[in-house]
Tab-separated table of N, CA and C in Angstrom:
chain	number	residue	atom	x	y	z
A	365	MET	N	0.868	-1.148	-0.041
A	365	MET	CA	-0.100	0.136	-0.004
A	365	MET	C	0.958	1.226	0.234
A	366	THR	N	0.379	2.096	-1.306
A	366	THR	CA	1.720	3.163	-0.872
A	366	THR	C	0.618	4.193	-0.107
A	367	VAL	N	1.482	5.258	0.615
A	367	VAL	CA	0.911	6.164	1.206
A	367	VAL	C	0.694	7.781	0.625
A	368	PRO	N	-0.094	8.561	0.077
A	368	PRO	CA	-0.304	9.761	-0.393
A	368	PRO	C	0.673	10.819	0.232
A	369	PRO	N	1.438	11.299	-0.968
A	369	PRO	CA	2.037	12.422	-0.032
A	369	PRO	C	1.206	13.305	0.230
A	370	VAL	N	1.958	14.328	1.254
A	370	VAL	CA	1.047	15.568	1.551
A	370	VAL	C	1.633	16.720	1.367
A	371	PHE	N	0.892	18.007	1.721
A	371	PHE	CA	1.849	19.389	1.326
A	371	PHE	C	0.911	20.343	2.032
A	372	PHE	N	1.816	21.167	2.352
A	372	PHE	CA	1.697	22.342	3.611
A	372	PHE	C	1.211	23.467	2.484
A	373	PRO	N	0.132	24.370	2.238
A	373	PRO	CA	0.075	24.954	1.660
A	373	PRO	C	0.644	26.409	1.759
A	374	LYS	N	1.430	27.252	1.761
A	374	LYS	CA	1.683	28.569	1.916
A	374	LYS	C	0.457	29.453	3.001
A	375	ARG	N	0.826	29.698	4.097
A	375	ARG	CA	-0.094	30.603	5.444
A	375	ARG	C	0.607	31.782	5.267
A	376	PRO	N	-0.426	32.660	5.408
A	376	PRO	CA	-0.483	33.917	5.538
A	376	PRO	C	0.772	34.292	6.531
A	377	ALA	N	1.349	35.578	6.217
A	377	ALA	CA	2.301	35.566	7.619
A	377	ALA	C	2.017	35.681	8.571
A	378	GLY	N	2.584	35.145	10.170
A	378	GLY	CA	2.107	35.062	11.158
A	378	GLY	C	1.513	33.736	11.261
A	379	LEU	N	1.130	33.453	10.967
A	379	LEU	CA	0.083	31.717	10.839
A	379	LEU	C	0.973	30.877	10.806
A	380	PRO	N	1.573	30.347	12.092
A	380	PRO	CA	2.344	29.030	11.791
A	380	PRO	C	1.586	28.058	11.220
A	381	GLY	N	2.584	27.298	10.338
A	381	GLY	CA	2.056	25.662	9.881
A	381	GLY	C	2.706	24.432	10.595
A	382	LEU	N	2.423	23.684	10.427
A	382	LEU	CA	3.105	22.440	11.177
A	382	LEU	C	4.574	22.396	11.540
A	383	ARG	N	4.976	22.691	10.364
A	383	ARG	CA	6.799	22.719	10.618
A	383	ARG	C	7.196	23.861	11.603
A	384	ASP	N	6.413	25.018	11.442
A	384	ASP	CA	6.702	26.057	12.377
A	384	ASP	C	6.177	25.924	13.818
A	385	ASP	N	5.097	25.348	14.046
A	385	ASP	CA	4.688	24.929	15.517
A	385	ASP	C	5.173	23.863	15.872
A	386	LEU	N	6.036	23.156	15.413
A	386	LEU	CA	6.327	21.729	15.802
A	386	LEU	C	7.864	21.576	16.081
A	387	GLY	N	8.614	22.777	15.138
A	387	GLY	CA	9.953	22.231	15.267
A	387	GLY	C	10.988	22.651	16.299
A	388	GLY	N	11.661	22.088	16.566
A	388	GLY	CA	12.708	21.812	17.749
A	388	GLY	C	12.190	21.480	19.084
A	389	ARG	N	10.835	21.123	19.150
A	389	ARG	CA	10.022	20.788	20.312
A	389	ARG	C	10.051	19.120	20.616
A	390	ARG	N	9.401	18.859	21.953
A	390	ARG	CA	9.512	17.461	22.260
A	390	ARG	C	8.056	17.010	22.239
A	391	ILE	N	7.823	16.214	20.896
A	391	ILE	CA	6.492	15.815	20.662
A	391	ILE	C	6.388	14.672	21.069
A	392	LEU	N	4.914	14.237	21.562
A	392	LEU	CA	3.996	12.951	22.131
A	392	LEU	C	3.511	13.193	20.745
A	393	VAL	N	3.483	11.906	20.354
A	393	VAL	CA	2.444	11.575	19.099
A	393	VAL	C	1.442	10.229	19.387
A	394	VAL	N	0.404	10.540	19.441
A	394	VAL	CA	-0.414	9.671	20.030
A	394	VAL	C	-1.282	8.848	18.830
A	395	GLU	N	-1.403	7.537	18.555
A	395	GLU	CA	-1.941	6.932	17.528
A	395	GLU	C	-1.535	7.573	16.257
A	396	PRO	N	-0.386	7.781	15.571
A	396	PRO	CA	-0.064	8.333	14.558
A	396	PRO	C	-0.694	7.550	13.425
A	397	SER	N	-1.565	8.608	12.206
A	397	SER	CA	-1.718	7.875	10.952
A	397	SER	C	-0.455	7.642	9.903
A	398	GLN	N	-0.874	7.058	8.863
A	398	GLN	CA	0.114	6.791	7.924
A	398	GLN	C	0.770	8.126	7.443
A	399	THR	N	-0.171	9.052	7.415
A	399	THR	CA	0.398	10.195	6.649
A	399	THR	C	1.406	11.523	7.717
A	400	LEU	N	1.157	10.674	8.899
A	400	LEU	CA	1.779	11.830	9.524
A	400	LEU	C	3.393	11.587	9.589
A	401	PRO	N	4.019	10.841	9.651
A	401	PRO	CA	5.587	10.712	9.658
A	401	PRO	C	5.781	11.118	8.195
A	402	LEU	N	5.106	11.204	7.247
A	402	LEU	CA	5.658	12.170	6.149
A	402	LEU	C	5.471	13.732	6.569
A	403	ALA	N	4.304	13.970	6.897
A	403	ALA	CA	4.626	15.417	7.754
A	403	ALA	C	5.463	15.859	8.615
A	404	LEU	N	6.230	15.218	9.322
A	404	LEU	CA	6.872	15.706	10.362
A	404	LEU	C	8.145	15.396	9.744
A	405	ARG	N	8.643	14.911	8.555
A	405	ARG	CA	9.681	15.127	7.802
A	405	ARG	C	10.426	16.248	7.993
A	406	GLY	N	9.558	17.240	7.457
A	406	GLY	CA	10.351	18.709	7.231
A	406	GLY	C	10.227	19.831	8.700
A	407	VAL	N	10.127	18.850	9.782
A	407	VAL	CA	10.126	19.340	11.101
A	407	VAL	C	11.445	19.475	11.563
A	408	ALA	N	12.367	20.118	11.636
A	408	ALA	CA	13.626	20.392	11.979
A	408	ALA	C	13.986	20.651	13.819
A	409	GLY	N	14.547	19.412	14.015
A	409	GLY	CA	15.190	19.495	15.622
A	409	GLY	C	14.143	19.052	16.534
A	410	ALA	N	13.096	18.353	16.124
A	410	ALA	CA	12.567	18.107	17.142
A	410	ALA	C	12.602	16.437	17.806
A	411	SER	N	12.031	16.053	18.735
A	411	SER	CA	12.214	15.201	19.441
A	411	SER	C	10.765	14.297	19.608
A	412	VAL	N	10.573	12.904	19.236
A	412	VAL	CA	9.497	12.610	19.090
A	412	VAL	C	9.284	10.910	19.597
A	413	THR	N	8.595	10.933	20.440
A	413	THR	CA	8.008	9.755	21.016
A	413	THR	C	6.611	9.531	20.435
A	414	ILE	N	6.103	8.190	20.081
A	414	ILE	CA	5.282	7.760	19.541
A	414	ILE	C	4.483	6.711	20.658
A	415	ALA	N	3.209	6.861	20.862
A	415	ALA	CA	2.557	5.850	21.637
A	415	ALA	C	1.223	5.609	21.436
A	416	ARG	N	0.738	4.923	22.082
A	416	ARG	CA	-0.846	4.402	21.889
A	416	ARG	C	-1.848	5.181	23.302
A	417	LEU	N	-3.106	5.403	23.183
A	417	LEU	CA	-3.650	6.108	24.166
A	417	LEU	C	-3.703	5.349	25.335
A	418	ALA	N	-3.444	4.083	24.887
A	418	ALA	CA	-3.937	3.125	25.942
A	418	ALA	C	-2.596	3.273	27.232
A	419	MET	N	-1.518	3.537	26.555
A	419	MET	CA	-0.094	3.749	26.920
A	419	MET	C	0.228	4.980	27.604
A	420	ILE	N	-0.772	6.414	27.717
A	420	ILE	CA	-0.399	7.200	28.366
A	420	ILE	C	-0.801	7.152	29.697
A	421	ASP	N	0.204	7.550	30.591
A	421	ASP	CA	0.138	7.826	31.892
A	421	ASP	C	0.978	8.559	32.123
A	422	ALA	N	0.949	8.673	33.676
A	422	ALA	CA	2.099	9.844	34.635
A	422	ALA	C	3.360	9.437	34.174
A	423	ALA	N	3.712	8.353	34.345
A	423	ALA	CA	4.914	7.550	33.855
A	423	ALA	C	5.323	8.079	32.704
A	424	LEU	N	4.463	7.751	31.701
A	424	LEU	CA	5.309	8.239	30.389
A	424	LEU	C	5.186	9.872	29.752
A	425	LEU	N	4.453	10.333	30.859
A	425	LEU	CA	4.515	11.850	30.598
A	425	LEU	C	5.530	12.257	30.947
A	426	ALA	N	5.805	11.676	32.129
A	426	ALA	CA	7.356	12.007	32.907
A	426	ALA	C	8.656	11.714	31.937
A	427	ARG	N	8.590	10.289	31.458
A	427	ARG	CA	9.762	10.219	30.860
A	427	ARG	C	9.640	10.919	29.299
A	428	ALA	N	8.757	11.226	28.783
A	428	ALA	CA	8.915	11.736	27.379
A	428	ALA	C	8.909	13.278	27.123
A	429	THR	N	8.391	14.126	28.300
A	429	THR	CA	8.620	15.181	29.036
A	429	THR	C	8.005	16.302	27.969
A	430	PRO	N	6.698	15.674	26.706
A	430	PRO	CA	6.946	16.436	26.137
A	430	PRO	C	6.100	17.689	25.982
A	431	ASP	N	6.659	18.747	25.137
A	431	ASP	CA	6.104	20.121	25.071
A	431	ASP	C	4.484	20.358	24.312
A	432	VAL	N	4.450	19.239	23.734
A	432	VAL	CA	3.220	19.418	22.797
A	432	VAL	C	3.127	17.938	22.430
A	433	VAL	N	1.826	17.651	22.724
A	433	VAL	CA	1.114	16.389	22.050
A	433	VAL	C	-0.021	16.402	20.982
A	434	LEU	N	0.726	15.384	19.983
A	434	LEU	CA	0.044	15.638	18.642
A	434	LEU	C	-0.463	14.324	18.314
A	435	ALA	N	-2.124	14.267	18.086
A	435	ALA	CA	-2.982	13.647	17.604
A	435	ALA	C	-3.796	13.500	16.502
A	436	PRO	N	-4.824	12.381	15.950
A	436	PRO	CA	-5.324	12.787	15.246
A	436	PRO	C	-6.566	13.182	15.527
A	437	LEU	N	-7.436	14.179	14.903
A	437	LEU	CA	-8.497	14.756	15.467
A	437	LEU	C	-9.453	13.423	15.522
A	438	LEU	N	-9.688	12.773	14.660
A	438	LEU	CA	-10.409	11.624	14.909
A	438	LEU	C	-9.429	9.958	14.732
A	439	SER	N	-9.859	9.122	15.574
A	439	SER	CA	-9.215	8.036	14.857
A	439	SER	C	-10.291	6.643	15.398
A	440	PRO	N	-10.070	5.757	15.008
A	440	PRO	CA	-11.076	4.783	14.987
A	440	PRO	C	-11.568	4.341	16.639
A	441	GLU	N	-10.365	4.714	17.338
A	441	GLU	CA	-10.456	4.227	18.864
A	441	GLU	C	-10.927	5.376	20.022
A	442	HIS	N	-10.461	6.418	19.179
A	442	HIS	CA	-10.757	7.778	20.474
A	442	HIS	C	-11.267	9.059	19.492
A	443	ASP	N	-11.240	10.223	20.241
A	443	ASP	CA	-11.001	11.273	19.229
A	443	ASP	C	-10.072	12.291	20.298
A	444	ILE	N	-10.119	13.539	20.092
A	444	ILE	CA	-8.936	14.703	20.443
A	444	ILE	C	-9.884	14.903	21.774
A	445	LEU	N	-10.984	14.917	21.882
A	445	LEU	CA	-11.938	15.548	23.225
A	445	LEU	C	-11.354	14.135	24.375
A	446	ASP	N	-11.437	12.607	23.901
A	446	ASP	CA	-11.207	11.827	24.927
A	446	ASP	C	-9.333	11.876	25.399
A	447	LEU	N	-8.614	12.258	24.417
A	447	LEU	CA	-7.357	12.578	25.248
A	447	LEU	C	-7.056	13.706	25.763
A	448	ALA	N	-7.829	14.918	25.496
A	448	ALA	CA	-7.752	15.995	26.006
A	448	ALA	C	-8.312	16.037	28.068
A	449	ARG	N	-9.269	15.207	27.836
A	449	ARG	CA	-9.776	14.487	28.854
A	449	ARG	C	-8.652	13.785	29.712
A	450	LEU	N	-7.910	13.069	29.097
A	450	LEU	CA	-7.096	12.041	29.973
A	450	LEU	C	-5.645	13.102	30.299
A	451	LEU	N	-5.132	14.077	29.162
A	451	LEU	CA	-4.160	14.626	29.438
A	451	LEU	C	-4.165	15.723	30.861
A	452	HIS	N	-5.399	16.199	31.112
A	452	HIS	CA	-5.567	17.121	31.838
A	452	HIS	C	-5.902	16.368	33.235
A	453	LYS	N	-6.432	15.528	33.226
A	453	LYS	CA	-6.840	14.242	34.598
A	453	LYS	C	-4.892	14.356	35.199
A	454	LEU	N	-4.008	13.793	34.270
A	454	LEU	CA	-3.177	13.518	34.405
A	454	LEU	C	-1.615	15.183	34.791
A	455	GLY	N	-2.544	16.116	34.726
A	455	GLY	CA	-2.090	17.065	35.104
A	455	GLY	C	-1.038	17.382	33.726
A	456	TYR	N	-0.683	17.178	32.522
A	456	TYR	CA	-0.558	17.460	31.766
A	456	TYR	C	-0.502	19.366	31.740
A	457	SER	N	0.460	20.124	31.322
A	457	SER	CA	0.661	21.310	30.893
A	457	SER	C	1.093	21.866	29.650
A	458	GLY	N	1.424	21.224	28.639
A	458	GLY	CA	2.008	21.645	27.471
A	458	GLY	C	0.506	21.616	26.594
A	459	ALA	N	1.146	21.979	25.209
A	459	ALA	CA	0.229	22.027	24.088
A	459	ALA	C	-0.218	20.912	23.945
A	460	LEU	N	-1.451	21.170	22.910
A	460	LEU	CA	-2.034	19.928	22.372
A	460	LEU	C	-2.757	20.304	21.038
A	461	ARG	N	-2.167	19.132	20.379
A	461	ARG	CA	-2.398	19.932	18.681
A	461	ARG	C	-3.142	18.279	18.097
A	462	ALA	N	-4.390	18.589	17.252
A	462	ALA	CA	-4.754	18.148	16.376
A	462	ALA	C	-4.662	17.959	15.239
A	463	TYR	N	-4.438	17.013	13.861
A	463	TYR	CA	-4.171	17.265	12.889
A	463	TYR	C	-5.235	16.250	12.372
A	464	CYS	N	-5.642	16.872	11.198
A	464	CYS	CA	-6.742	16.285	10.200
A	464	CYS	C	-6.582	16.864	8.838
A	465	GLN	N	-7.406	16.343	8.131
A	465	GLN	CA	-7.940	17.146	6.700
A	465	GLN	C	-8.465	18.404	6.825
A	466	PRO	N	-8.913	19.512	6.275
A	466	PRO	CA	-9.412	20.559	6.205
A	466	PRO	C	-11.137	20.513	7.163
A	467	VAL	N	-11.525	21.067	7.975
A	467	VAL	CA	-12.665	20.651	8.523
A	467	VAL	C	-13.314	21.834	8.390
A	468	PRO	N	-15.163	21.932	8.288
A	468	PRO	CA	-15.726	23.348	7.691
A	468	PRO	C	-15.701	24.001	9.093
A	469	ASN	N	-15.250	24.046	10.320
A	469	ASN	CA	-15.578	24.564	11.223
A	469	ASN	C	-14.886	24.330	12.423
A	470	ALA	N	-13.503	24.646	12.503
A	470	ALA	CA	-12.350	24.324	13.433
A	470	ALA	C	-12.864	25.349	14.708
A	471	ARG	N	-13.405	26.417	14.653
A	471	ARG	CA	-13.939	26.908	15.506
A	471	ARG	C	-14.610	26.346	16.556
A	472	LEU	N	-15.806	25.548	16.367
A	472	LEU	CA	-16.359	24.859	16.921
A	472	LEU	C	-15.799	23.746	17.739
A	473	ILE	N	-14.631	23.135	17.017
A	473	ILE	CA	-13.971	21.987	17.801
A	473	ILE	C	-13.048	22.610	18.924
A	474	ARG	N	-12.432	23.482	18.787
A	474	ARG	CA	-11.547	24.423	19.761
A	474	ARG	C	-12.572	24.613	20.944
A	475	ALA	N	-13.875	25.194	20.540
A	475	ALA	CA	-14.596	25.708	21.894
A	475	ALA	C	-14.931	24.075	22.628
A	476	GLU	N	-14.990	23.023	22.010
A	476	GLU	CA	-15.367	21.901	22.465
A	476	GLU	C	-14.361	21.538	23.852
A	477	VAL	N	-12.887	21.839	23.219
A	477	VAL	CA	-11.831	21.424	23.884
A	477	VAL	C	-11.497	22.122	25.079
A	478	GLN	N	-11.951	23.502	24.748
A	478	GLN	CA	-11.865	24.478	25.690
A	478	GLN	C	-13.037	24.427	27.251
A	479	GLN	N	-14.073	23.787	26.554
A	479	GLN	CA	-14.997	23.579	27.619
A	479	GLN	C	-14.054	22.384	28.844
A	480	ILE	N	-13.558	21.288	28.129
A	480	ILE	CA	-12.907	20.577	28.699
A	480	ILE	C	-11.916	20.791	29.529
A	481	TRP	N	-10.819	21.721	29.089
A	481	TRP	CA	-9.999	22.082	29.630
A	481	TRP	C	-9.378	23.517	29.354
A	482	PRO	N	-10.229	24.551	29.845
A	482	PRO	CA	-9.969	26.148	29.502
A	482	PRO	C	-8.989	26.708	29.412
A	483	GLU	N	-7.623	25.850	30.131
A	483	GLU	CA	-6.385	26.609	29.921
A	483	GLU	C	-5.510	26.216	28.963
A	484	VAL	N	-5.718	25.019	28.220
A	484	VAL	CA	-4.945	24.050	27.366
A	484	VAL	C	-4.507	25.089	25.977
A	485	ASP	N	-3.332	24.984	25.783
A	485	ASP	CA	-2.809	25.279	24.589
A	485	ASP	C	-2.921	24.707	23.315
A	486	PHE	N	-4.325	24.888	22.690
A	486	PHE	CA	-4.865	23.797	21.672
A	486	PHE	C	-5.176	24.346	20.354
A	487	ASP	N	-4.833	23.235	19.217
A	487	ASP	CA	-5.053	24.026	17.894
A	487	ASP	C	-5.559	22.819	17.212
A	488	ILE	N	-5.660	22.687	15.951
A	488	ILE	CA	-5.851	22.249	14.747
A	488	ILE	C	-4.864	22.451	13.613
A	489	LEU	N	-4.100	21.713	13.226
A	489	LEU	CA	-3.438	21.407	12.224
A	489	LEU	C	-3.573	20.680	10.985
A	490	GLU	N	-4.467	21.464	10.037
A	490	GLU	CA	-4.612	20.888	8.939
A	490	GLU	C	-3.682	20.506	7.880
A	491	VAL	N	-4.035	19.092	7.736
A	491	VAL	CA	-2.807	18.169	6.462
A	491	VAL	C	-3.740	18.532	5.148
A	492	HIS	N	-3.328	18.833	4.141
A	492	HIS	CA	-3.933	18.968	2.888
A	492	HIS	C	-3.220	17.805	2.326
A	493	PRO	N	-4.280	16.906	1.231
A	493	PRO	CA	-3.574	15.941	0.794
A	493	PRO	C	-3.020	16.886	-0.559
A	494	ARG	N	-1.851	16.001	-1.469
A	494	ARG	CA	-1.263	16.718	-2.366
A	494	ARG	C	-1.939	16.292	-3.391
A	495	PRO	N	-2.090	17.405	-4.102
A	495	PRO	CA	-3.088	17.834	-5.449
A	495	PRO	C	-2.490	16.997	-6.755
A	496	ASP	N	-3.142	16.150	-7.211
A	496	ASP	CA	-2.488	15.607	-8.202
A	496	ASP	C	-2.005	16.444	-9.618
């Protein structure tokens, strides 16, 4: 099976892209999809730990010391709200980033996460399929 390439369209000045947002950070990737490793190729200086949701506990967070947790917005087993609840319960204080294909109303999703965890630094990183 071949994995389709992804690209990141140019963003207006001042808006961080995936590479800008994650470069040089300690990243905990939860349940990565097949396209995420391709997306991380251009991220410079990052330290990446990969884990399944069931593996996340206080000990893993202490070992990995992530300053950003990156996970798909939706996966077959969970969604970003489940992960936000768990991280909040464990006392994680870093950033949380969900990645997905473009969504029609990212503001609504951000508001749902803010209801669960008002002080979290949360954003959605949209991964665009490469046009043919």
